[in-house]
Amino acid sequence: MALKLNHCMPSSQPLSSRPNHRLRSPKFFMASTLGSGLKTVENGKKPYMPPREVHVQVTHTMPPQKIEIFKSMEDWAEKNILVHLKPVEKCWQPQDFLPDPASEGFDEQVRELRERAKEIPDDYFVVLVGDMITEEALPTYQTMLNTLDGVRDETGASLTSWAVWTRAWTAEENRHGDLLNKYLYLSGRVDMRQIEKTTQYLIGSGMDPRTENNPYLGFIYTSFQERATFISHGNTARLAKDHGDLKLAQICGTIASDEKRHETAYTKIVEKLFEIDPDGTVMAFADMMRKKISMPAHLMFDGQDDNLFKHYSEVAQRLGVYTAKDYADILEFLVGRWKVEKLTGLSGEGRRAQDYVCGLPSRIRRLEERAQGQAKESPTIPFSWIFNRKVKL
Ligand SMILES: [Fe+2]
Ligand SMILES: [Fe+2]
C-alpha cells in the first residue's frame, strides 16, 4: 500500500518534475533522483555516472564562530560520548552468529541455516536485503560525518574526541553490513550479484542529507537515523521470530541494540547543544524537519529499477518494518527527549521553530491517516535481489 503523504508535506526545495515522484512513499520523505543515471549507463557515454540528486547543494551554513562551541565540548564529549563506545574485546563479531568455516560442523550448520531460511517469505528478504545494502554503504556515512565543520577528522587519525568517536562508530557499524551480508550469502535465497551491484551503485551515488557541513544539522540527522535503524532492525528481528528463525531474530536484534546505543550518544550531543545554544539548536531542528529526513540509501539503484528505493520502502511499510507512523513517532520521541516544548527565552524565530517541530508529529499523523483512507490496491513488482520474483508493494 503506497501512502501519498510526501507531496502534502511542506518542503523548501522543489522535487524533480518526473510525474512518479508524486507517488513516492511518505515514510522516508526522501529527495528525488534523476533517471538520467540509468540512461547514461545504458548509452555508455559516461559509465561512471550514478543517478543524481536534484537538490541545490548548500554548504557551510554554521557561522564560523560557532565552531568554538564544538572545540569547547571536547572534554565533555570524551567523558559523555566516548563512554557509549564498546571496547573491541567486548564487542560481538559477525562470526559469533555464523557457521564457523573452520569447524567440522560447518556444512551441517549451513544446511540448518538454509532450512530455516526456506520458511521466510520473499517480501521479508527484500526488506532485509535493503537494510543490508543500507548498512553496506558505510563509507558514505563516515564521509558525511567528516563533512561537518568543527567535528571532522582532520587527518584520518586525529585524536579529538569527535574524530575518535566517528572512527570507532564506523568500526562498530561495519559489523552490521558484514553480518547481514554473510547471512544472506549463506541463505541461498537471494541474488548476491545483484545485491553487490546495488551496493556498488549506492556507494558511488553517495547521499544528500542536506546537513550543509553544519554539525547541528548533522547530529540531529544522526539522532533520527540511529533511532530509525533501531526500529527497523528491531522489527526484522520480530518478524524473523514470527517466521520461526530464532537465529536470524538474534542477528537483527543484536544489530538493533548497537543502533540504540548510538542513538543514546547522538541524542546526548544534541541535548548538550540545546543546553548551550537553545535558539540555534531549535532552529536547526526545525530546518532539518522542514527538509525532511531522507533515508541514507535514498539513491539506491540496481541497474534495473529506477524507483528501487521507493519500492523497497513500500515493502518495508507494508510489513511494518519502517512506516510513516514510525517517522512521526521518532520525531515525537526526539521532541520529548530534548524537552523542546519546555524551552524558554527563545527569540521570535526560535519560538516559531519550537511551535513548528512540536506541532509536526500530529500534522504528519493526520496526513498519514488521510492518505491511508485514499490508498489504492498495490501492484506486485519484480525485485532483481530475489531473481526477479515478484513481491506486492
Ligand atoms: Fe547500523
Ligand atoms: Fe547506526
mmCIF file of C-alpha atoms and ligand atoms in Angstrom:
data_model
loop_
_atom_site.group_PDB
_atom_site.id
_atom_site.type_symbol
_atom_site.label_atom_id
_atom_site.label_comp_id
_atom_site.label_asym_id
_atom_site.label_seq_id
_atom_site.Cartn_x
_atom_site.Cartn_y
_atom_site.Cartn_z
ATOM 1 C CA MET A 1 0.000 0.000 0.000
ATOM 2 C CA ALA A 2 1.528 3.259 -1.095
ATOM 3 C CA LEU A 3 0.715 6.227 1.059
ATOM 4 C CA LYS A 4 0.767 9.563 -0.652
ATOM 5 C CA LEU A 5 1.818 11.918 2.051
ATOM 6 C CA ASN A 6 5.126 13.172 0.775
ATOM 7 C CA HIS A 7 3.768 15.720 -1.648
ATOM 8 C CA CYS A 8 1.470 17.072 1.046
ATOM 9 C CA MET A 9 4.381 17.807 3.329
ATOM 10 C CA PRO A 10 5.923 21.252 3.457
ATOM 11 C CA SER A 11 9.148 21.375 1.511
ATOM 12 C CA SER A 12 11.682 24.099 0.928
ATOM 13 C CA GLN A 13 13.050 22.618 -2.272
ATOM 14 C CA PRO A 14 11.336 21.567 -5.473
ATOM 15 C CA LEU A 15 11.426 17.900 -6.297
ATOM 16 C CA SER A 16 12.085 16.597 -9.731
ATOM 17 C CA SER A 17 9.329 17.115 -12.258
ATOM 18 C CA ARG A 18 9.100 13.430 -13.038
ATOM 19 C CA PRO A 19 5.450 12.522 -12.511
ATOM 20 C CA ASN A 20 6.120 9.394 -10.470
ATOM 21 C CA HIS A 21 7.748 11.434 -7.727
ATOM 22 C CA ARG A 22 4.295 12.367 -6.542
ATOM 23 C CA LEU A 23 3.742 8.706 -5.812
ATOM 24 C CA ARG A 24 6.741 8.349 -3.570
ATOM 25 C CA SER A 25 6.037 6.762 -0.253
ATOM 26 C CA PRO A 26 5.822 9.339 2.527
ATOM 27 C CA LYS A 27 7.599 7.468 5.222
ATOM 28 C CA PHE A 28 11.091 8.291 4.085
ATOM 29 C CA PHE A 29 10.432 11.851 2.995
ATOM 30 C CA MET A 30 13.300 11.465 0.678
ATOM 31 C CA ALA A 31 14.795 13.544 -2.034
ATOM 32 C CA SER A 32 14.455 12.622 -5.664
ATOM 33 C CA THR A 33 16.859 11.001 -8.034
ATOM 34 C CA LEU A 34 17.053 11.597 -11.725
ATOM 35 C CA GLY A 35 16.548 8.772 -14.139
ATOM 36 C CA SER A 36 19.373 10.024 -16.302
ATOM 37 C CA GLY A 37 21.769 7.790 -14.385
ATOM 38 C CA LEU A 38 20.168 4.716 -15.870
ATOM 39 C CA LYS A 39 20.101 6.149 -19.382
ATOM 40 C CA THR A 40 23.671 7.332 -19.153
ATOM 41 C CA VAL A 41 24.784 3.893 -18.118
ATOM 42 C CA GLU A 42 22.887 2.335 -20.985
ATOM 43 C CA ASN A 43 24.248 4.800 -23.518
ATOM 44 C CA GLY A 44 27.735 4.115 -22.285
ATOM 45 C CA LYS A 45 28.747 7.758 -22.644
ATOM 46 C CA LYS A 46 29.641 8.302 -19.021
ATOM 47 C CA PRO A 47 29.594 4.846 -17.482
ATOM 48 C CA TYR A 48 30.768 6.141 -14.092
ATOM 49 C CA MET A 49 27.762 8.443 -13.684
ATOM 50 C CA PRO A 50 25.479 7.413 -10.848
ATOM 51 C CA PRO A 51 21.874 8.607 -10.528
ATOM 52 C CA ARG A 52 21.920 12.244 -9.500
ATOM 53 C CA GLU A 53 20.382 14.201 -6.695
ATOM 54 C CA VAL A 54 18.410 17.287 -7.650
ATOM 55 C CA HIS A 55 18.753 19.474 -4.557
ATOM 56 C CA VAL A 56 20.763 22.654 -4.742
ATOM 57 C CA GLN A 57 23.963 21.971 -2.808
ATOM 58 C CA VAL A 58 24.191 24.227 0.247
ATOM 59 C CA THR A 59 27.455 24.295 2.183
ATOM 60 C CA HIS A 60 28.931 25.679 5.435
ATOM 61 C CA THR A 61 25.819 27.236 6.950
ATOM 62 C CA MET A 62 27.077 27.249 10.543
ATOM 63 C CA PRO A 63 28.518 30.688 11.444
ATOM 64 C CA PRO A 64 32.314 30.208 11.856
ATOM 65 C CA GLN A 65 32.290 31.493 15.445
ATOM 66 C CA LYS A 66 30.125 28.530 16.472
ATOM 67 C CA ILE A 67 32.997 26.165 15.724
ATOM 68 C CA GLU A 68 34.256 27.275 19.150
ATOM 69 C CA ILE A 69 31.238 25.601 20.750
ATOM 70 C CA PHE A 70 32.399 22.228 19.433
ATOM 71 C CA LYS A 71 36.014 22.840 20.435
ATOM 72 C CA SER A 72 34.845 23.721 23.947
ATOM 73 C CA MET A 73 32.843 20.454 24.076
ATOM 74 C CA GLU A 74 35.947 18.262 23.516
ATOM 75 C CA ASP A 75 36.389 17.237 27.179
ATOM 76 C CA TRP A 76 32.660 16.884 27.663
ATOM 77 C CA ALA A 77 32.489 14.581 24.619
ATOM 78 C CA GLU A 78 35.312 12.438 25.952
ATOM 79 C CA LYS A 79 33.506 11.924 29.265
ATOM 80 C CA ASN A 80 29.948 11.721 27.948
ATOM 81 C CA ILE A 81 30.048 10.379 24.394
ATOM 82 C CA LEU A 82 33.072 8.109 24.087
ATOM 83 C CA VAL A 83 31.718 6.124 27.057
ATOM 84 C CA HIS A 84 28.987 4.843 24.729
ATOM 85 C CA LEU A 85 31.556 3.019 22.610
ATOM 86 C CA LYS A 86 32.220 -0.590 23.485
ATOM 87 C CA PRO A 87 35.815 -1.836 23.778
ATOM 88 C CA VAL A 88 36.606 -4.057 20.779
ATOM 89 C CA GLU A 89 37.391 -7.001 23.072
ATOM 90 C CA LYS A 90 33.859 -6.813 24.485
ATOM 91 C CA CYS A 91 32.123 -6.383 21.138
ATOM 92 C CA TRP A 92 30.266 -9.112 19.302
ATOM 93 C CA GLN A 93 31.626 -10.025 15.875
ATOM 94 C CA PRO A 94 29.722 -11.365 12.859
ATOM 95 C CA GLN A 95 31.451 -14.718 13.295
ATOM 96 C CA ASP A 96 29.687 -15.161 16.656
ATOM 97 C CA PHE A 97 26.391 -15.579 14.772
ATOM 98 C CA LEU A 98 27.521 -17.511 11.698
ATOM 99 C CA PRO A 99 28.593 -21.079 10.879
ATOM 100 C CA ASP A 100 32.303 -21.457 11.628
ATOM 101 C CA PRO A 101 34.080 -22.294 8.346
ATOM 102 C CA ALA A 102 36.992 -23.818 10.277
ATOM 103 C CA SER A 103 34.782 -26.254 12.194
ATOM 104 C CA GLU A 104 33.781 -29.845 11.388
ATOM 105 C CA GLY A 105 30.125 -28.909 11.703
ATOM 106 C CA PHE A 106 30.246 -26.130 9.110
ATOM 107 C CA ASP A 107 28.319 -27.979 6.383
ATOM 108 C CA GLU A 108 25.633 -29.038 8.811
ATOM 109 C CA GLN A 109 25.269 -25.546 10.278
ATOM 110 C CA VAL A 110 24.925 -24.067 6.793
ATOM 111 C CA ARG A 111 22.303 -26.681 5.923
ATOM 112 C CA GLU A 112 20.328 -25.767 9.056
ATOM 113 C CA LEU A 113 20.592 -22.049 8.263
ATOM 114 C CA ARG A 114 19.278 -22.703 4.753
ATOM 115 C CA GLU A 115 16.435 -24.874 6.035
ATOM 116 C CA ARG A 116 15.321 -22.085 8.360
ATOM 117 C CA ALA A 117 15.621 -19.503 5.555
ATOM 118 C CA LYS A 118 13.240 -21.573 3.385
ATOM 119 C CA GLU A 119 10.409 -20.747 5.781
ATOM 120 C CA ILE A 120 10.845 -16.996 5.325
ATOM 121 C CA PRO A 121 8.810 -15.240 2.600
ATOM 122 C CA ASP A 122 10.301 -13.267 -0.303
ATOM 123 C CA ASP A 123 8.977 -9.899 0.882
ATOM 124 C CA TYR A 124 10.912 -10.277 4.130
ATOM 125 C CA PHE A 125 14.093 -10.922 2.135
ATOM 126 C CA VAL A 126 13.504 -7.789 0.036
ATOM 127 C CA VAL A 127 13.429 -5.719 3.218
ATOM 128 C CA LEU A 128 16.407 -7.492 4.796
ATOM 129 C CA VAL A 129 18.446 -7.008 1.613
ATOM 130 C CA GLY A 130 17.534 -3.301 1.516
ATOM 131 C CA ASP A 131 18.554 -2.967 5.164
ATOM 132 C CA MET A 132 21.817 -4.788 4.467
ATOM 133 C CA ILE A 133 22.656 -2.601 1.465
ATOM 134 C CA THR A 134 21.930 0.475 3.598
ATOM 135 C CA GLU A 135 24.465 -0.783 6.162
ATOM 136 C CA GLU A 136 26.983 -1.674 3.458
ATOM 137 C CA ALA A 137 27.114 1.932 2.199
ATOM 138 C CA LEU A 138 29.003 2.817 5.385
ATOM 139 C CA PRO A 139 31.840 4.673 3.586
ATOM 140 C CA THR A 140 29.205 7.279 2.665
ATOM 141 C CA TYR A 141 28.171 7.796 6.291
ATOM 142 C CA GLN A 142 31.724 8.181 7.566
ATOM 143 C CA THR A 143 32.264 10.683 4.758
ATOM 144 C CA MET A 144 29.095 12.521 5.765
ATOM 145 C CA LEU A 145 30.250 12.835 9.382
ATOM 146 C CA ASN A 146 33.584 14.120 8.153
ATOM 147 C CA THR A 147 31.905 16.893 6.163
ATOM 148 C CA LEU A 148 30.777 18.512 9.432
ATOM 149 C CA ASP A 149 32.637 21.691 10.425
ATOM 150 C CA GLY A 150 34.274 21.677 13.846
ATOM 151 C CA VAL A 151 33.998 17.936 14.417
ATOM 152 C CA ARG A 152 35.522 16.320 11.302
ATOM 153 C CA ASP A 153 38.534 14.008 11.471
ATOM 154 C CA GLU A 154 41.096 16.415 10.021
ATOM 155 C CA THR A 155 43.881 13.899 9.449
ATOM 156 C CA GLY A 156 42.308 10.459 9.327
ATOM 157 C CA ALA A 157 43.870 9.645 12.694
ATOM 158 C CA SER A 158 43.021 12.791 14.662
ATOM 159 C CA LEU A 159 42.889 12.424 18.446
ATOM 160 C CA THR A 160 39.997 14.839 19.052
ATOM 161 C CA SER A 161 37.039 13.225 20.821
ATOM 162 C CA TRP A 162 34.873 13.880 17.771
ATOM 163 C CA ALA A 163 37.253 12.089 15.408
ATOM 164 C CA VAL A 164 37.804 9.197 17.828
ATOM 165 C CA TRP A 165 34.040 8.778 18.062
ATOM 166 C CA THR A 166 33.499 8.863 14.301
ATOM 167 C CA ARG A 167 36.139 6.225 13.565
ATOM 168 C CA ALA A 168 35.049 3.911 16.380
ATOM 169 C CA TRP A 169 31.371 4.386 15.467
ATOM 170 C CA THR A 170 32.228 3.446 11.870
ATOM 171 C CA ALA A 171 34.134 0.396 13.063
ATOM 172 C CA GLU A 172 31.167 -0.735 15.153
ATOM 173 C CA GLU A 173 28.748 -0.142 12.282
ATOM 174 C CA ASN A 174 30.974 -2.056 9.875
ATOM 175 C CA ARG A 175 29.972 -5.311 11.589
ATOM 176 C CA HIS A 176 26.295 -4.743 10.718
ATOM 177 C CA GLY A 177 26.660 -4.964 6.954
ATOM 178 C CA ASP A 178 29.225 -7.756 7.283
ATOM 179 C CA LEU A 179 26.930 -9.920 9.368
ATOM 180 C CA LEU A 180 23.816 -9.418 7.243
ATOM 181 C CA ASN A 181 25.817 -9.876 4.047
ATOM 182 C CA LYS A 182 27.266 -13.215 5.169
ATOM 183 C CA TYR A 183 23.907 -14.411 6.438
ATOM 184 C CA LEU A 184 22.206 -13.539 3.143
ATOM 185 C CA TYR A 185 25.009 -15.176 1.134
ATOM 186 C CA LEU A 186 24.647 -18.413 3.077
ATOM 187 C CA SER A 187 20.829 -18.352 2.946
ATOM 188 C CA GLY A 188 20.821 -19.126 -0.780
ATOM 189 C CA ARG A 189 17.605 -17.134 -1.137
ATOM 190 C CA VAL A 190 18.912 -14.011 -2.831
ATOM 191 C CA ASP A 191 20.788 -12.928 -5.972
ATOM 192 C CA MET A 192 24.095 -11.884 -4.417
ATOM 193 C CA ARG A 193 25.475 -10.423 -7.625
ATOM 194 C CA GLN A 194 22.519 -8.047 -7.999
ATOM 195 C CA ILE A 195 22.844 -7.089 -4.345
ATOM 196 C CA GLU A 196 26.568 -6.430 -4.724
ATOM 197 C CA LYS A 197 25.907 -4.276 -7.782
ATOM 198 C CA THR A 198 23.329 -2.266 -5.838
ATOM 199 C CA THR A 199 25.853 -1.625 -3.072
ATOM 200 C CA GLN A 200 28.458 -0.501 -5.595
ATOM 201 C CA TYR A 201 25.985 1.875 -7.251
ATOM 202 C CA LEU A 202 24.863 3.227 -3.889
ATOM 203 C CA ILE A 203 28.349 3.981 -2.581
ATOM 204 C CA GLY A 204 29.095 5.626 -5.929
ATOM 205 C CA SER A 205 25.973 7.795 -5.616
ATOM 206 C CA GLY A 206 26.534 8.885 -2.007
ATOM 207 C CA MET A 207 23.692 10.548 -0.162
ATOM 208 C CA ASP A 208 22.275 14.035 0.219
ATOM 209 C CA PRO A 209 21.086 14.504 3.807
ATOM 210 C CA ARG A 210 21.235 18.313 3.380
ATOM 211 C CA THR A 211 23.196 18.814 6.564
ATOM 212 C CA GLU A 212 25.249 21.606 4.985
ATOM 213 C CA ASN A 213 28.535 20.864 6.819
ATOM 214 C CA ASN A 214 26.628 22.011 9.886
ATOM 215 C CA PRO A 215 27.140 19.792 12.964
ATOM 216 C CA TYR A 216 23.852 20.989 14.494
ATOM 217 C CA LEU A 217 22.038 19.594 11.451
ATOM 218 C CA GLY A 218 24.387 16.603 11.236
ATOM 219 C CA PHE A 219 23.816 15.401 14.804
ATOM 220 C CA ILE A 220 20.051 15.942 14.585
ATOM 221 C CA TYR A 221 20.119 13.849 11.415
ATOM 222 C CA THR A 222 22.165 11.042 13.011
ATOM 223 C CA SER A 223 19.950 11.053 16.142
ATOM 224 C CA PHE A 224 16.942 10.485 13.912
ATOM 225 C CA GLN A 225 18.684 7.870 11.787
ATOM 226 C CA GLU A 226 20.049 5.765 14.634
ATOM 227 C CA ARG A 227 16.577 5.552 16.099
ATOM 228 C CA ALA A 228 15.103 4.723 12.668
ATOM 229 C CA THR A 229 17.585 1.850 12.237
ATOM 230 C CA PHE A 230 16.986 0.694 15.824
ATOM 231 C CA ILE A 231 13.273 0.447 14.998
ATOM 232 C CA SER A 232 13.683 -1.246 11.622
ATOM 233 C CA HIS A 233 16.241 -3.857 12.754
ATOM 234 C CA GLY A 234 14.054 -4.479 15.811
ATOM 235 C CA ASN A 235 11.116 -5.150 13.511
ATOM 236 C CA THR A 236 13.052 -7.509 11.215
ATOM 237 C CA ALA A 237 14.063 -9.371 14.394
ATOM 238 C CA ARG A 238 10.417 -9.645 15.477
ATOM 239 C CA LEU A 239 9.324 -10.892 12.032
ATOM 240 C CA ALA A 240 12.176 -13.438 11.848
ATOM 241 C CA LYS A 241 10.932 -14.819 15.161
ATOM 242 C CA ASP A 242 7.383 -14.964 13.780
ATOM 243 C CA HIS A 243 8.750 -16.983 10.841
ATOM 244 C CA GLY A 244 10.417 -19.372 13.268
ATOM 245 C CA ASP A 245 14.035 -18.322 12.687
ATOM 246 C CA LEU A 246 15.357 -17.501 16.137
ATOM 247 C CA LYS A 247 18.967 -17.230 14.944
ATOM 248 C CA LEU A 248 18.088 -14.573 12.378
ATOM 249 C CA ALA A 249 15.984 -12.825 15.040
ATOM 250 C CA GLN A 250 19.062 -12.763 17.254
ATOM 251 C CA ILE A 251 21.184 -11.320 14.421
ATOM 252 C CA CYS A 252 18.752 -8.463 13.752
ATOM 253 C CA GLY A 253 18.139 -7.862 17.459
ATOM 254 C CA THR A 254 21.858 -7.646 18.195
ATOM 255 C CA ILE A 255 22.317 -5.051 15.457
ATOM 256 C CA ALA A 256 19.292 -3.121 16.790
ATOM 257 C CA SER A 257 20.878 -2.897 20.232
ATOM 258 C CA ASP A 258 24.018 -1.294 18.733
ATOM 259 C CA GLU A 259 21.807 1.261 16.982
ATOM 260 C CA LYS A 260 20.116 2.055 20.296
ATOM 261 C CA ARG A 261 23.491 2.731 21.946
ATOM 262 C CA HIS A 262 24.446 5.005 19.044
ATOM 263 C CA GLU A 263 21.111 6.806 19.330
ATOM 264 C CA THR A 264 21.851 7.458 23.002
ATOM 265 C CA ALA A 265 25.191 9.069 22.121
ATOM 266 C CA TYR A 266 23.922 11.270 19.292
ATOM 267 C CA THR A 267 20.823 12.433 21.193
ATOM 268 C CA LYS A 268 23.094 13.359 24.119
ATOM 269 C CA ILE A 269 25.180 15.592 21.845
ATOM 270 C CA VAL A 270 22.059 17.410 20.658
ATOM 271 C CA GLU A 271 20.754 17.629 24.235
ATOM 272 C CA LYS A 272 24.011 19.404 25.160
ATOM 273 C CA LEU A 273 23.637 21.749 22.170
ATOM 274 C CA PHE A 274 20.146 22.624 23.400
ATOM 275 C CA GLU A 275 21.707 23.495 26.767
ATOM 276 C CA ILE A 276 24.487 25.675 25.283
ATOM 277 C CA ASP A 277 22.594 27.249 22.380
ATOM 278 C CA PRO A 278 18.831 26.608 22.595
ATOM 279 C CA ASP A 279 17.908 29.123 19.928
ATOM 280 C CA GLY A 280 20.401 27.838 17.350
ATOM 281 C CA THR A 281 19.549 24.214 18.096
ATOM 282 C CA VAL A 282 15.776 24.532 17.879
ATOM 283 C CA MET A 283 16.129 26.402 14.589
ATOM 284 C CA ALA A 284 18.405 23.651 13.267
ATOM 285 C CA PHE A 285 15.871 21.032 14.373
ATOM 286 C CA ALA A 286 13.058 22.826 12.543
ATOM 287 C CA ASP A 287 15.250 23.320 9.470
ATOM 288 C CA MET A 288 16.126 19.613 9.334
ATOM 289 C CA MET A 289 12.491 18.591 9.713
ATOM 290 C CA ARG A 290 11.272 21.068 7.083
ATOM 291 C CA LYS A 291 13.736 19.492 4.658
ATOM 292 C CA LYS A 292 12.623 16.048 5.882
ATOM 293 C CA ILE A 293 14.946 13.300 6.969
ATOM 294 C CA SER A 294 15.985 11.478 3.803
ATOM 295 C CA MET A 295 16.979 7.883 4.340
ATOM 296 C CA PRO A 296 20.672 7.063 3.892
ATOM 297 C CA ALA A 297 20.030 4.713 0.949
ATOM 298 C CA HIS A 298 17.649 7.028 -0.915
ATOM 299 C CA LEU A 299 19.874 6.976 -4.023
ATOM 300 C CA MET A 300 19.724 3.180 -4.270
ATOM 301 C CA PHE A 301 19.813 1.625 -7.779
ATOM 302 C CA ASP A 302 20.355 -1.929 -9.067
ATOM 303 C CA GLY A 303 20.900 -1.192 -12.760
ATOM 304 C CA GLN A 304 17.240 -2.064 -13.469
ATOM 305 C CA ASP A 305 14.637 -0.438 -11.270
ATOM 306 C CA ASP A 306 14.725 3.343 -11.400
ATOM 307 C CA ASN A 307 12.457 3.515 -8.350
ATOM 308 C CA LEU A 308 14.162 0.786 -6.339
ATOM 309 C CA PHE A 309 14.308 2.708 -3.075
ATOM 310 C CA LYS A 310 10.644 3.662 -3.308
ATOM 311 C CA HIS A 311 9.699 0.053 -3.971
ATOM 312 C CA TYR A 312 11.850 -1.322 -1.144
ATOM 313 C CA SER A 313 10.396 1.303 1.235
ATOM 314 C CA GLU A 314 6.868 0.374 0.287
ATOM 315 C CA VAL A 315 7.502 -3.275 1.107
ATOM 316 C CA ALA A 316 9.070 -2.180 4.420
ATOM 317 C CA GLN A 317 5.963 -0.084 5.096
ATOM 318 C CA ARG A 318 3.576 -2.938 4.279
ATOM 319 C CA LEU A 319 5.453 -5.391 6.511
ATOM 320 C CA GLY A 320 5.576 -2.818 9.314
ATOM 321 C CA VAL A 321 9.389 -2.755 9.382
ATOM 322 C CA TYR A 322 9.581 1.010 8.901
ATOM 323 C CA THR A 323 6.467 3.105 8.380
ATOM 324 C CA ALA A 324 5.142 6.649 8.138
ATOM 325 C CA LYS A 325 3.936 6.201 11.703
ATOM 326 C CA ASP A 326 7.489 5.384 12.791
ATOM 327 C CA TYR A 327 8.670 8.656 11.237
ATOM 328 C CA ALA A 328 6.120 10.620 13.300
ATOM 329 C CA ASP A 329 6.915 8.555 16.417
ATOM 330 C CA ILE A 330 10.650 9.209 16.107
ATOM 331 C CA LEU A 331 10.058 12.925 15.738
ATOM 332 C CA GLU A 332 7.740 12.934 18.751
ATOM 333 C CA PHE A 333 10.295 10.963 20.746
ATOM 334 C CA LEU A 334 13.055 13.472 19.914
ATOM 335 C CA VAL A 335 10.833 16.465 20.778
ATOM 336 C CA GLY A 336 10.260 14.850 24.184
ATOM 337 C CA ARG A 337 13.852 13.666 24.623
ATOM 338 C CA TRP A 338 15.154 17.212 24.093
ATOM 339 C CA LYS A 339 12.288 18.816 26.054
ATOM 340 C CA VAL A 340 11.627 21.162 23.137
ATOM 341 C CA GLU A 341 8.206 22.195 24.451
ATOM 342 C CA LYS A 342 9.753 23.452 27.676
ATOM 343 C CA LEU A 343 12.404 25.693 26.070
ATOM 344 C CA THR A 344 12.192 29.279 27.283
ATOM 345 C CA GLY A 345 13.922 32.560 26.462
ATOM 346 C CA LEU A 346 13.909 31.906 22.713
ATOM 347 C CA SER A 347 13.993 34.589 20.027
ATOM 348 C CA GLY A 348 10.922 35.124 17.835
ATOM 349 C CA GLU A 349 12.381 32.860 15.182
ATOM 350 C CA GLY A 350 13.289 30.302 17.839
ATOM 351 C CA ARG A 351 9.720 30.273 19.133
ATOM 352 C CA ARG A 352 8.374 29.758 15.627
ATOM 353 C CA ALA A 353 10.777 26.841 15.156
ATOM 354 C CA GLN A 354 9.668 25.411 18.520
ATOM 355 C CA ASP A 355 5.999 25.648 17.532
ATOM 356 C CA TYR A 356 6.729 24.042 14.171
ATOM 357 C CA VAL A 357 8.539 20.949 15.487
ATOM 358 C CA CYS A 358 6.163 20.458 18.414
ATOM 359 C CA GLY A 359 3.142 20.522 16.112
ATOM 360 C CA LEU A 360 4.687 18.429 13.352
ATOM 361 C CA PRO A 361 4.125 14.867 14.665
ATOM 362 C CA SER A 362 0.350 15.337 14.831
ATOM 363 C CA ARG A 363 0.319 17.013 11.401
ATOM 364 C CA ILE A 364 2.200 14.071 9.899
ATOM 365 C CA ARG A 365 -0.214 11.629 11.533
ATOM 366 C CA ARG A 366 -3.258 13.474 10.209
ATOM 367 C CA LEU A 367 -1.838 13.466 6.683
ATOM 368 C CA GLU A 368 -0.973 9.792 7.021
ATOM 369 C CA GLU A 369 -4.495 8.889 8.099
ATOM 370 C CA ARG A 370 -5.945 10.824 5.195
ATOM 371 C CA ALA A 371 -3.562 9.125 2.755
ATOM 372 C CA GLN A 372 -4.422 5.716 4.172
ATOM 373 C CA GLY A 373 -8.089 6.423 3.563
ATOM 374 C CA GLN A 374 -7.264 7.058 -0.104
ATOM 375 C CA ALA A 375 -4.891 4.127 -0.530
ATOM 376 C CA LYS A 376 -5.370 2.055 -3.654
ATOM 377 C CA GLU A 377 -4.646 -1.585 -4.356
ATOM 378 C CA SER A 378 -0.857 -2.047 -4.524
ATOM 379 C CA PRO A 379 0.874 -3.533 -7.561
ATOM 380 C CA THR A 380 3.167 -6.550 -7.471
ATOM 381 C CA ILE A 381 6.609 -5.953 -8.939
ATOM 382 C CA PRO A 382 9.810 -7.945 -9.569
ATOM 383 C CA PHE A 383 12.938 -7.365 -7.451
ATOM 384 C CA SER A 384 16.284 -8.248 -9.001
ATOM 385 C CA TRP A 385 17.618 -9.071 -5.494
ATOM 386 C CA ILE A 386 15.404 -12.175 -5.426
ATOM 387 C CA PHE A 387 15.924 -13.264 -9.049
ATOM 388 C CA ASN A 388 13.093 -11.025 -10.285
ATOM 389 C CA ARG A 389 10.476 -12.882 -8.293
ATOM 390 C CA LYS A 390 7.505 -10.607 -7.737
ATOM 391 C CA VAL A 391 6.524 -9.044 -4.433
ATOM 392 C CA LYS A 392 3.470 -6.974 -3.527
ATOM 393 C CA LEU A 393 4.263 -3.375 -2.612
HETATM 394 FE FE FE B 1 23.951 0.006 11.524
HETATM 395 FE FE FE B 2 23.658 3.009 13.302
#
